[in-house]
CSV table of C-alpha atoms in Angstrom, one decimal:
chain,number,residue,atom,x,y,z
X,1,UNK,CA,21.7,144.8,59.3
X,2,UNK,CA,24.4,147.3,58.4
X,3,UNK,CA,25.7,150.2,60.5
X,4,UNK,CA,25.1,152.4,57.7
X,5,UNK,CA,21.4,151.3,57.5
X,6,UNK,CA,21.1,151.8,61.0
X,7,UNK,CA,22.3,155.3,61.0
X,8,UNK,CA,20.2,156.3,58.3
X,9,UNK,CA,17.2,155.1,59.8
X,10,UNK,CA,17.8,155.7,63.4
X,11,UNK,CA,17.6,159.5,62.6
X,12,UNK,CA,14.1,159.0,60.9
X,13,UNK,CA,13.0,157.1,64.2
X,14,UNK,CA,14.5,159.9,66.2
X,15,UNK,CA,12.5,162.6,64.2
X,16,UNK,CA,9.4,160.8,64.6
X,17,UNK,CA,10.1,160.3,68.7
X,18,UNK,CA,10.0,156.6,68.4
X,19,UNK,CA,13.5,156.5,70.3
X,20,UNK,CA,15.3,159.1,72.1
X,21,UNK,CA,18.8,160.5,70.9
X,22,UNK,CA,20.5,158.7,73.6
X,23,UNK,CA,18.8,155.4,72.6
X,24,UNK,CA,19.6,156.0,69.0
X,25,UNK,CA,23.6,156.4,69.8
X,26,UNK,CA,23.3,153.4,72.3
X,27,UNK,CA,21.7,151.2,69.1
X,28,UNK,CA,24.4,152.5,67.0
X,29,UNK,CA,27.0,151.6,69.3
X,30,UNK,CA,26.2,147.9,68.9
X,31,UNK,CA,27.1,148.0,65.2
X,32,UNK,CA,30.5,149.8,65.9
X,33,UNK,CA,32.4,148.3,62.9
X,34,UNK,CA,35.7,149.4,64.9
X,35,UNK,CA,35.2,146.9,67.5
X,36,UNK,CA,35.0,144.0,65.1
X,37,UNK,CA,38.2,144.8,62.9
X,38,UNK,CA,40.8,144.1,65.5
X,39,UNK,CA,39.2,140.5,65.7
X,40,UNK,CA,40.4,139.8,61.9
X,41,UNK,CA,43.9,141.2,62.5
X,42,UNK,CA,45.6,138.4,64.3
X,43,UNK,CA,44.1,136.1,61.7
X,44,UNK,CA,45.5,137.9,58.8
X,45,UNK,CA,48.7,138.6,60.9
X,46,UNK,CA,49.3,134.7,61.6
X,47,UNK,CA,48.7,133.9,57.9
X,48,UNK,CA,51.4,136.3,57.0
X,49,UNK,CA,53.9,135.4,59.5
X,50,UNK,CA,53.2,131.7,58.9
X,51,UNK,CA,53.9,132.1,55.1
X,52,UNK,CA,56.8,134.2,56.0
X,53,UNK,CA,58.4,131.7,58.1
X,54,UNK,CA,58.0,129.0,55.4
X,55,UNK,CA,59.4,130.8,52.7
X,56,UNK,CA,62.3,132.1,54.7
X,57,UNK,CA,63.1,128.4,56.0
X,58,UNK,CA,62.7,127.0,52.6
X,59,UNK,CA,64.7,129.8,50.8
X,60,UNK,CA,67.7,129.2,53.2
X,61,UNK,CA,67.2,125.6,54.2
X,62,UNK,CA,70.4,124.3,52.5
X,63,UNK,CA,72.6,126.6,54.1
X,64,UNK,CA,71.6,125.3,57.7
X,65,UNK,CA,72.9,122.5,59.5
X,66,UNK,CA,70.6,119.5,59.9
X,67,UNK,CA,70.7,119.7,63.5
X,68,UNK,CA,69.9,123.4,63.5
X,69,UNK,CA,67.0,122.8,61.1
X,70,UNK,CA,65.5,120.2,63.3
X,71,UNK,CA,65.7,122.5,66.3
X,72,UNK,CA,64.2,125.6,64.4
X,73,UNK,CA,61.3,123.2,63.2
X,74,UNK,CA,60.5,121.9,66.7
X,75,UNK,CA,61.1,125.3,68.6
X,76,UNK,CA,59.0,127.4,66.1
X,77,UNK,CA,56.0,124.5,66.6
X,78,UNK,CA,56.1,124.4,70.1
X,79,UNK,CA,56.8,128.2,70.8
X,80,UNK,CA,53.7,129.0,68.6
X,81,UNK,CA,51.5,126.4,70.4
X,82,UNK,CA,52.6,127.3,73.8
X,83,UNK,CA,52.3,131.3,73.3
X,84,UNK,CA,49.0,130.7,71.9
X,85,UNK,CA,47.6,128.4,74.6
X,86,UNK,CA,48.9,131.1,77.1
X,87,UNK,CA,47.4,134.1,75.5
X,88,UNK,CA,44.0,132.2,75.0
X,89,UNK,CA,44.1,131.2,78.6
X,90,UNK,CA,44.6,134.9,79.8
X,91,UNK,CA,41.6,136.1,77.7
X,92,UNK,CA,43.2,137.0,74.3
X,93,UNK,CA,41.5,134.4,72.6
X,94,UNK,CA,41.7,135.8,69.1
X,95,UNK,CA,45.7,136.5,69.2
X,96,UNK,CA,46.0,133.3,71.0
X,97,UNK,CA,44.1,131.0,68.0
X,98,UNK,CA,46.2,133.0,65.5
X,99,UNK,CA,49.4,132.0,67.0
X,100,UNK,CA,48.1,128.4,67.4
X,101,UNK,CA,47.3,128.7,63.6
X,102,UNK,CA,51.1,129.6,62.9
X,103,UNK,CA,51.8,126.7,64.9
X,104,UNK,CA,49.8,124.3,62.8
X,105,UNK,CA,51.1,125.8,59.6
X,106,UNK,CA,54.5,125.5,61.0
X,107,UNK,CA,53.8,121.8,61.7
X,108,UNK,CA,52.9,121.2,57.8
X,109,UNK,CA,55.9,123.2,56.9
X,110,UNK,CA,58.1,120.9,59.2
X,111,UNK,CA,56.6,117.5,57.8
X,112,UNK,CA,57.5,118.6,54.3
X,113,UNK,CA,60.9,119.8,55.2
X,114,UNK,CA,62.0,116.7,57.5
X,115,UNK,CA,61.1,114.4,54.7
X,116,UNK,CA,63.2,116.4,52.4
X,117,UNK,CA,66.2,116.6,55.0
X,118,UNK,CA,66.2,112.6,55.8
X,119,UNK,CA,65.4,111.7,52.0
X,120,UNK,CA,62.2,110.3,53.2
X,121,UNK,CA,60.2,108.4,50.4
X,122,UNK,CA,56.5,109.2,50.3
X,123,UNK,CA,54.1,106.7,48.9
X,124,UNK,CA,50.9,108.5,49.4
X,125,UNK,CA,49.5,111.7,50.9
X,126,UNK,CA,49.5,110.2,54.7
X,127,UNK,CA,51.5,113.0,56.2
X,128,UNK,CA,49.4,115.9,54.8
X,129,UNK,CA,46.3,113.8,56.0
X,130,UNK,CA,48.2,113.7,59.4
X,131,UNK,CA,48.5,117.6,59.4
X,132,UNK,CA,44.8,117.9,58.4
X,133,UNK,CA,43.8,115.4,61.5
X,134,UNK,CA,46.1,117.8,63.7
X,135,UNK,CA,44.0,120.7,62.6
X,136,UNK,CA,41.1,118.8,63.1
X,137,UNK,CA,41.9,118.0,66.9
X,138,UNK,CA,43.1,121.8,67.2
X,139,UNK,CA,39.4,122.5,66.1
X,140,UNK,CA,37.9,120.6,68.8
X,141,UNK,CA,40.3,121.8,71.4
X,142,UNK,CA,39.8,125.6,70.7
X,143,UNK,CA,36.6,125.5,69.1
X,144,UNK,CA,37.8,127.9,66.4
X,145,UNK,CA,36.3,128.8,63.1
X,146,UNK,CA,39.7,129.9,61.8
X,147,UNK,CA,41.3,126.4,62.8
X,148,UNK,CA,38.2,125.0,61.0
X,149,UNK,CA,38.9,126.7,58.1
X,150,UNK,CA,42.6,126.0,57.9
X,151,UNK,CA,41.8,122.1,58.3
X,152,UNK,CA,39.4,122.3,55.5
X,153,UNK,CA,42.3,123.8,53.4
X,154,UNK,CA,44.7,121.4,54.6
X,155,UNK,CA,42.6,118.3,53.6
X,156,UNK,CA,41.7,119.8,50.1
X,157,UNK,CA,45.6,120.4,49.6
X,158,UNK,CA,46.3,116.8,50.8
X,159,UNK,CA,43.5,115.5,48.2
X,160,UNK,CA,45.2,117.6,45.4
X,161,UNK,CA,48.7,116.2,46.5
X,162,UNK,CA,47.6,112.8,46.3
X,163,UNK,CA,46.0,112.8,43.0
X,164,UNK,CA,48.6,115.0,41.3
X,165,UNK,CA,51.5,113.2,42.8
X,166,UNK,CA,50.7,109.7,43.5
X,167,UNK,CA,47.6,109.6,41.0
X,168,UNK,CA,45.3,108.3,43.7
X,169,UNK,CA,42.2,109.6,45.2
X,170,UNK,CA,42.3,109.7,48.8
X,171,UNK,CA,38.9,108.5,50.2
X,172,UNK,CA,40.7,108.5,53.7
X,173,UNK,CA,41.2,112.3,53.3
X,174,UNK,CA,37.6,112.7,52.2
X,175,UNK,CA,36.1,110.6,55.0
X,176,UNK,CA,38.2,112.0,57.8
X,177,UNK,CA,37.2,115.5,56.5
X,178,UNK,CA,33.4,114.6,56.4
X,179,UNK,CA,33.1,112.8,59.2
X,180,UNK,CA,35.5,114.8,61.7
X,181,UNK,CA,34.4,118.4,60.5
X,182,UNK,CA,30.8,117.3,59.8
X,183,UNK,CA,30.4,115.9,63.6
X,184,UNK,CA,32.0,119.2,64.7
X,185,UNK,CA,29.3,121.3,63.0
X,186,UNK,CA,26.5,118.6,64.0
X,187,UNK,CA,27.6,118.4,67.6
X,188,UNK,CA,29.9,121.1,68.7
X,189,UNK,CA,29.3,124.0,67.0
X,190,UNK,CA,26.3,124.7,64.7
X,191,UNK,CA,27.2,127.6,62.2
X,192,UNK,CA,26.0,128.5,58.8
X,193,UNK,CA,29.3,129.7,57.6
X,194,UNK,CA,31.0,126.5,58.7
X,195,UNK,CA,28.3,124.5,56.9
X,196,UNK,CA,29.0,126.8,53.9
X,197,UNK,CA,32.7,126.1,54.1
X,198,UNK,CA,32.4,122.2,54.5
X,199,UNK,CA,30.1,122.0,51.7
X,200,UNK,CA,32.2,124.2,49.4
X,201,UNK,CA,35.0,121.5,50.4
X,202,UNK,CA,32.9,118.8,49.6
X,203,UNK,CA,32.0,120.1,46.3
X,204,UNK,CA,35.6,120.6,45.4
X,205,UNK,CA,36.7,117.2,46.4
X,206,UNK,CA,33.8,115.6,44.3
X,207,UNK,CA,35.0,117.7,41.2
X,208,UNK,CA,38.6,116.2,42.1
X,209,UNK,CA,37.0,112.8,42.0
X,210,UNK,CA,35.2,113.1,38.7
X,211,UNK,CA,38.2,114.7,37.0
X,212,UNK,CA,40.5,112.0,38.5
X,213,UNK,CA,38.1,109.1,37.5
X,214,UNK,CA,37.6,110.7,34.1
X,215,UNK,CA,33.7,110.5,34.8
X,216,UNK,CA,31.4,112.6,32.7
X,217,UNK,CA,31.2,116.2,34.1
X,218,UNK,CA,27.3,115.9,34.4
X,219,UNK,CA,27.9,113.7,37.5
X,220,UNK,CA,28.9,116.7,39.5
X,221,UNK,CA,25.2,117.5,40.0
X,222,UNK,CA,25.0,114.2,41.9
X,223,UNK,CA,27.0,114.9,45.0
X,224,UNK,CA,25.4,118.6,44.5
X,225,UNK,CA,21.9,117.2,44.8
X,226,UNK,CA,22.9,114.8,47.7
X,227,UNK,CA,24.0,117.7,49.7
X,228,UNK,CA,21.2,120.0,48.6
X,229,UNK,CA,18.7,117.2,49.5
X,230,UNK,CA,20.5,116.9,52.9
X,231,UNK,CA,19.7,120.5,53.6
X,232,UNK,CA,16.2,120.1,53.3
X,233,UNK,CA,15.8,118.1,56.4
X,234,UNK,CA,17.8,120.7,58.5
X,235,UNK,CA,15.4,122.3,61.0
X,236,UNK,CA,16.7,125.8,60.9
X,237,UNK,CA,16.3,127.9,57.7
X,238,UNK,CA,19.5,129.7,57.9
X,239,UNK,CA,21.3,126.7,58.2
X,240,UNK,CA,19.4,125.0,55.5
X,241,UNK,CA,20.1,127.9,53.2
X,242,UNK,CA,23.7,127.9,54.1
X,243,UNK,CA,24.1,124.1,53.5
X,244,UNK,CA,22.5,124.3,50.1
X,245,UNK,CA,24.4,127.4,48.8
X,246,UNK,CA,27.4,125.5,47.8
X,247,UNK,CA,25.5,123.0,45.6
X,248,UNK,CA,23.4,125.7,43.9
X,249,UNK,CA,26.4,127.5,43.1
X,250,UNK,CA,27.9,124.4,41.6
X,251,UNK,CA,24.6,123.6,39.5
X,252,UNK,CA,24.5,127.3,38.4
X,253,UNK,CA,28.1,127.2,37.2
X,254,UNK,CA,27.4,124.0,35.5
X,255,UNK,CA,24.6,125.5,33.4
X,256,UNK,CA,26.7,128.6,32.6
X,257,UNK,CA,29.4,126.3,31.4
X,258,UNK,CA,26.8,124.3,29.3
X,259,UNK,CA,25.3,127.7,27.8
X,260,UNK,CA,28.7,129.3,27.1
X,261,UNK,CA,31.0,126.5,25.9
X,262,UNK,CA,28.7,123.9,24.4
X,263,UNK,CA,28.1,124.6,20.7
X,264,UNK,CA,26.1,122.3,18.4
X,265,UNK,CA,28.6,123.0,15.6
X,266,UNK,CA,31.4,121.9,17.6
X,267,UNK,CA,30.2,120.3,20.9
X,268,UNK,CA,29.4,116.7,21.6
X,269,UNK,CA,26.8,116.3,24.3
X,270,UNK,CA,28.0,112.7,24.8
X,271,UNK,CA,31.0,114.0,26.4
X,272,UNK,CA,28.8,115.7,28.8
X,273,UNK,CA,26.1,113.4,29.3
X,274,UNK,CA,26.3,110.5,31.9
X,275,UNK,CA,24.9,107.0,31.4
X,276,UNK,CA,21.1,108.0,31.5
X,277,UNK,CA,20.1,104.7,32.8
X,278,UNK,CA,22.2,105.1,36.0
X,279,UNK,CA,22.3,109.0,36.3
X,280,UNK,CA,18.5,109.5,36.1
X,281,UNK,CA,17.1,107.0,38.5
X,282,UNK,CA,19.6,108.5,41.1
X,283,UNK,CA,18.6,111.9,40.1
X,284,UNK,CA,14.9,111.1,40.7
X,285,UNK,CA,15.8,109.2,44.0
X,286,UNK,CA,17.7,112.4,45.4
X,287,UNK,CA,14.7,114.7,44.1
X,288,UNK,CA,12.4,112.5,45.9
X,289,UNK,CA,14.3,112.7,49.1
X,290,UNK,CA,14.4,116.5,48.6
X,291,UNK,CA,11.0,116.6,48.1
X,292,UNK,CA,10.3,114.7,51.4
X,293,UNK,CA,12.5,117.0,53.3
X,294,UNK,CA,10.7,120.2,51.6
X,295,UNK,CA,7.4,118.7,52.8
X,296,UNK,CA,8.3,117.9,56.2
X,297,UNK,CA,9.9,121.3,56.9
X,298,UNK,CA,7.2,123.1,54.8
X,299,UNK,CA,9.2,124.7,52.5
X,300,UNK,CA,7.6,123.5,49.2
X,301,UNK,CA,8.1,126.8,47.6
X,302,UNK,CA,11.8,126.4,47.3
X,303,UNK,CA,11.3,123.5,45.1
X,304,UNK,CA,11.8,126.0,42.2
X,305,UNK,CA,15.6,125.7,42.9
X,306,UNK,CA,15.4,121.9,41.1
X,307,UNK,CA,15.5,124.0,38.1
X,308,UNK,CA,19.2,123.9,38.1
X,309,UNK,CA,19.3,120.0,38.5
X,310,UNK,CA,16.8,119.2,35.7
X,311,UNK,CA,18.4,116.9,33.2
X,312,UNK,CA,17.8,119.2,30.4
X,313,UNK,CA,20.8,118.0,28.7
X,314,UNK,CA,19.2,115.1,27.7
X,315,UNK,CA,16.7,117.1,25.3
X,316,UNK,CA,17.1,116.1,21.8
X,317,UNK,CA,17.8,119.9,20.8
X,318,UNK,CA,17.8,123.4,21.9
X,319,UNK,CA,19.9,122.3,25.2
X,320,UNK,CA,21.7,125.7,25.4
X,321,UNK,CA,18.4,127.7,25.1
X,322,UNK,CA,16.8,125.6,28.0
X,323,UNK,CA,19.8,126.0,30.2
X,324,UNK,CA,19.6,129.7,29.5
X,325,UNK,CA,15.9,129.7,30.5
X,326,UNK,CA,16.7,127.7,33.4
X,327,UNK,CA,19.2,130.1,34.9
X,328,UNK,CA,17.1,133.2,34.1
X,329,UNK,CA,13.9,131.6,35.8
X,330,UNK,CA,16.3,130.6,38.8
X,331,UNK,CA,17.7,134.3,38.9
X,332,UNK,CA,13.9,135.6,38.9
X,333,UNK,CA,13.0,133.2,41.6
X,334,UNK,CA,16.1,134.2,43.9
X,335,UNK,CA,14.9,137.8,43.5
X,336,UNK,CA,11.1,137.0,44.2
X,337,UNK,CA,12.1,135.3,47.3
X,338,UNK,CA,14.3,137.9,48.3
X,339,UNK,CA,11.3,140.4,48.3
X,340,UNK,CA,8.7,138.2,49.5
X,341,UNK,CA,11.0,137.2,52.6
X,342,UNK,CA,12.2,141.1,52.9
X,343,UNK,CA,15.8,139.9,52.9
X,344,UNK,CA,18.2,142.4,51.6
X,345,UNK,CA,21.1,139.7,51.1
X,346,UNK,CA,19.0,137.4,48.9
X,347,UNK,CA,17.7,140.6,46.9
X,348,UNK,CA,21.3,141.7,46.2
X,349,UNK,CA,22.1,137.8,45.2
X,350,UNK,CA,19.3,137.8,42.7
X,351,UNK,CA,20.1,141.2,41.1
X,352,UNK,CA,23.7,139.8,40.6
X,353,UNK,CA,22.5,136.7,39.1
X,354,UNK,CA,19.8,138.3,37.0
X,355,UNK,CA,22.5,140.8,35.3
X,356,UNK,CA,25.1,138.0,34.8
X,357,UNK,CA,22.6,135.9,33.2
X,358,UNK,CA,21.4,138.5,31.0
X,359,UNK,CA,25.1,139.3,29.9
X,360,UNK,CA,25.4,135.7,29.2
X,361,UNK,CA,22.7,135.6,27.1
X,362,UNK,CA,23.5,139.0,25.0
X,363,UNK,CA,27.1,137.5,24.6
X,364,UNK,CA,25.7,134.0,23.5
X,365,UNK,CA,23.2,135.2,21.0
X,366,UNK,CA,25.0,138.3,19.4
X,367,UNK,CA,28.9,137.7,19.6
X,368,UNK,CA,29.1,135.8,16.3
X,369,UNK,CA,27.2,138.0,14.2
X,370,UNK,CA,27.5,141.6,15.7
X,371,UNK,CA,30.4,143.9,15.1
X,372,UNK,CA,32.6,143.8,18.1
X,373,UNK,CA,32.7,147.5,19.2
X,374,UNK,CA,28.9,147.6,18.8
X,375,UNK,CA,28.8,144.3,20.9
X,376,UNK,CA,30.5,146.0,23.8
X,377,UNK,CA,28.5,149.4,23.5
X,378,UNK,CA,25.3,147.7,23.5
X,379,UNK,CA,26.4,145.3,26.1
X,380,UNK,CA,27.6,148.2,28.3
X,381,UNK,CA,24.0,150.0,27.8
X,382,UNK,CA,21.9,147.0,28.5
X,383,UNK,CA,24.2,146.4,31.8
X,384,UNK,CA,23.8,150.0,33.0
X,385,UNK,CA,20.1,149.9,32.2
X,386,UNK,CA,19.5,146.8,34.3
X,387,UNK,CA,21.7,147.9,37.1
X,388,UNK,CA,19.8,151.2,37.3
X,389,UNK,CA,16.4,149.5,37.3
X,390,UNK,CA,17.3,146.8,39.8
X,391,UNK,CA,19.4,149.1,42.1
X,392,UNK,CA,16.4,151.5,42.1
X,393,UNK,CA,14.0,148.8,43.2
X,394,UNK,CA,16.4,147.7,45.7
X,395,UNK,CA,16.8,151.3,47.1
X,396,UNK,CA,13.1,151.7,47.2
X,397,UNK,CA,12.6,148.5,49.2
X,398,UNK,CA,15.5,149.5,51.7
X,399,UNK,CA,13.8,153.2,52.0
X,400,UNK,CA,10.6,151.5,53.1
X,401,UNK,CA,12.4,150.0,56.0
X,402,UNK,CA,11.9,146.4,55.2
X,403,UNK,CA,15.3,145.2,55.2
X,404,UNK,CA,17.3,143.9,58.3
X,405,UNK,CA,15.3,141.5,59.7
X,406,UNK,CA,17.8,138.8,59.1
């Protein structure tokens, strides 16, 4: 529920004598954005300071004596950790966590710089994984979403470092990230945001694995469907939605990719298709797990989301058209669910997806034969018309006071 909506609707409540003017102002004070903004400032500040410290040391590293280099690294890391702990203990938790975040960034920078200083030969991403584990330990100690996010970023950097520099996919980094931070969400702090962030990282690492192993791109839908099916078994609906968002985004982007870049004149479906004898049984098994979860949690209607996982690529013809229809149907489904659940966020997402899919269809069907200036003019008109129509419906929905329950 936004403050702007409360301001607008609250005045109507006062006019209709549902609440008094004093009660309206008290309600409004609960949504004061000014109280929330300072919480983000230490986080942004810590990121800038951390990057500044690292860039300064890196730029002047060769001009500093070795002993002084080591002292700078240890002092910076220990100082930030100590100051952060002290501030957190005094109740200034956000500022304290921000300083501890700088300490964690300094620790990672120190690992790299010490390796350079003593000419240590790395044979794997072990040092980077230790950095990620350190962030994970700090996450457990301080129960911070910021440290959780930093740890995810570090594990993803470690995975990229391992595959690019050592041509090895680090299953250790993947396992530690999944087990350590997954257990944190499961047992310590259940948060929709953290679930979404963890699944985004899992999808990134899955993509790295598929590219590294030179597997067919279609395999990306298997880990996506695995995460999606796991989300069907979660009890809380908000958590399930957050858990399944990243897999659905990955499947939607896969559909967009196939519509935009596959062309029967130049494309080769065999370069996308996985071995059907292996892929299809796994896909069906995961759909069965998803179906069982939906049935248990009474979310059968959400089975429409399977549209994005259907193996349409195995169709003998019209593959692009089939994926385009699937994208349209999924966008309309999101819009419909948004209105039926009276959930403004889902209405906005459905609106964006529908407009985006419409423009993809327009570009795909008209780019080759239409004059380019006319293409952009007509495309702009269609976009403006769709935007006007959908926003009109959205404003009417909000004006009826149905939004804000979530």
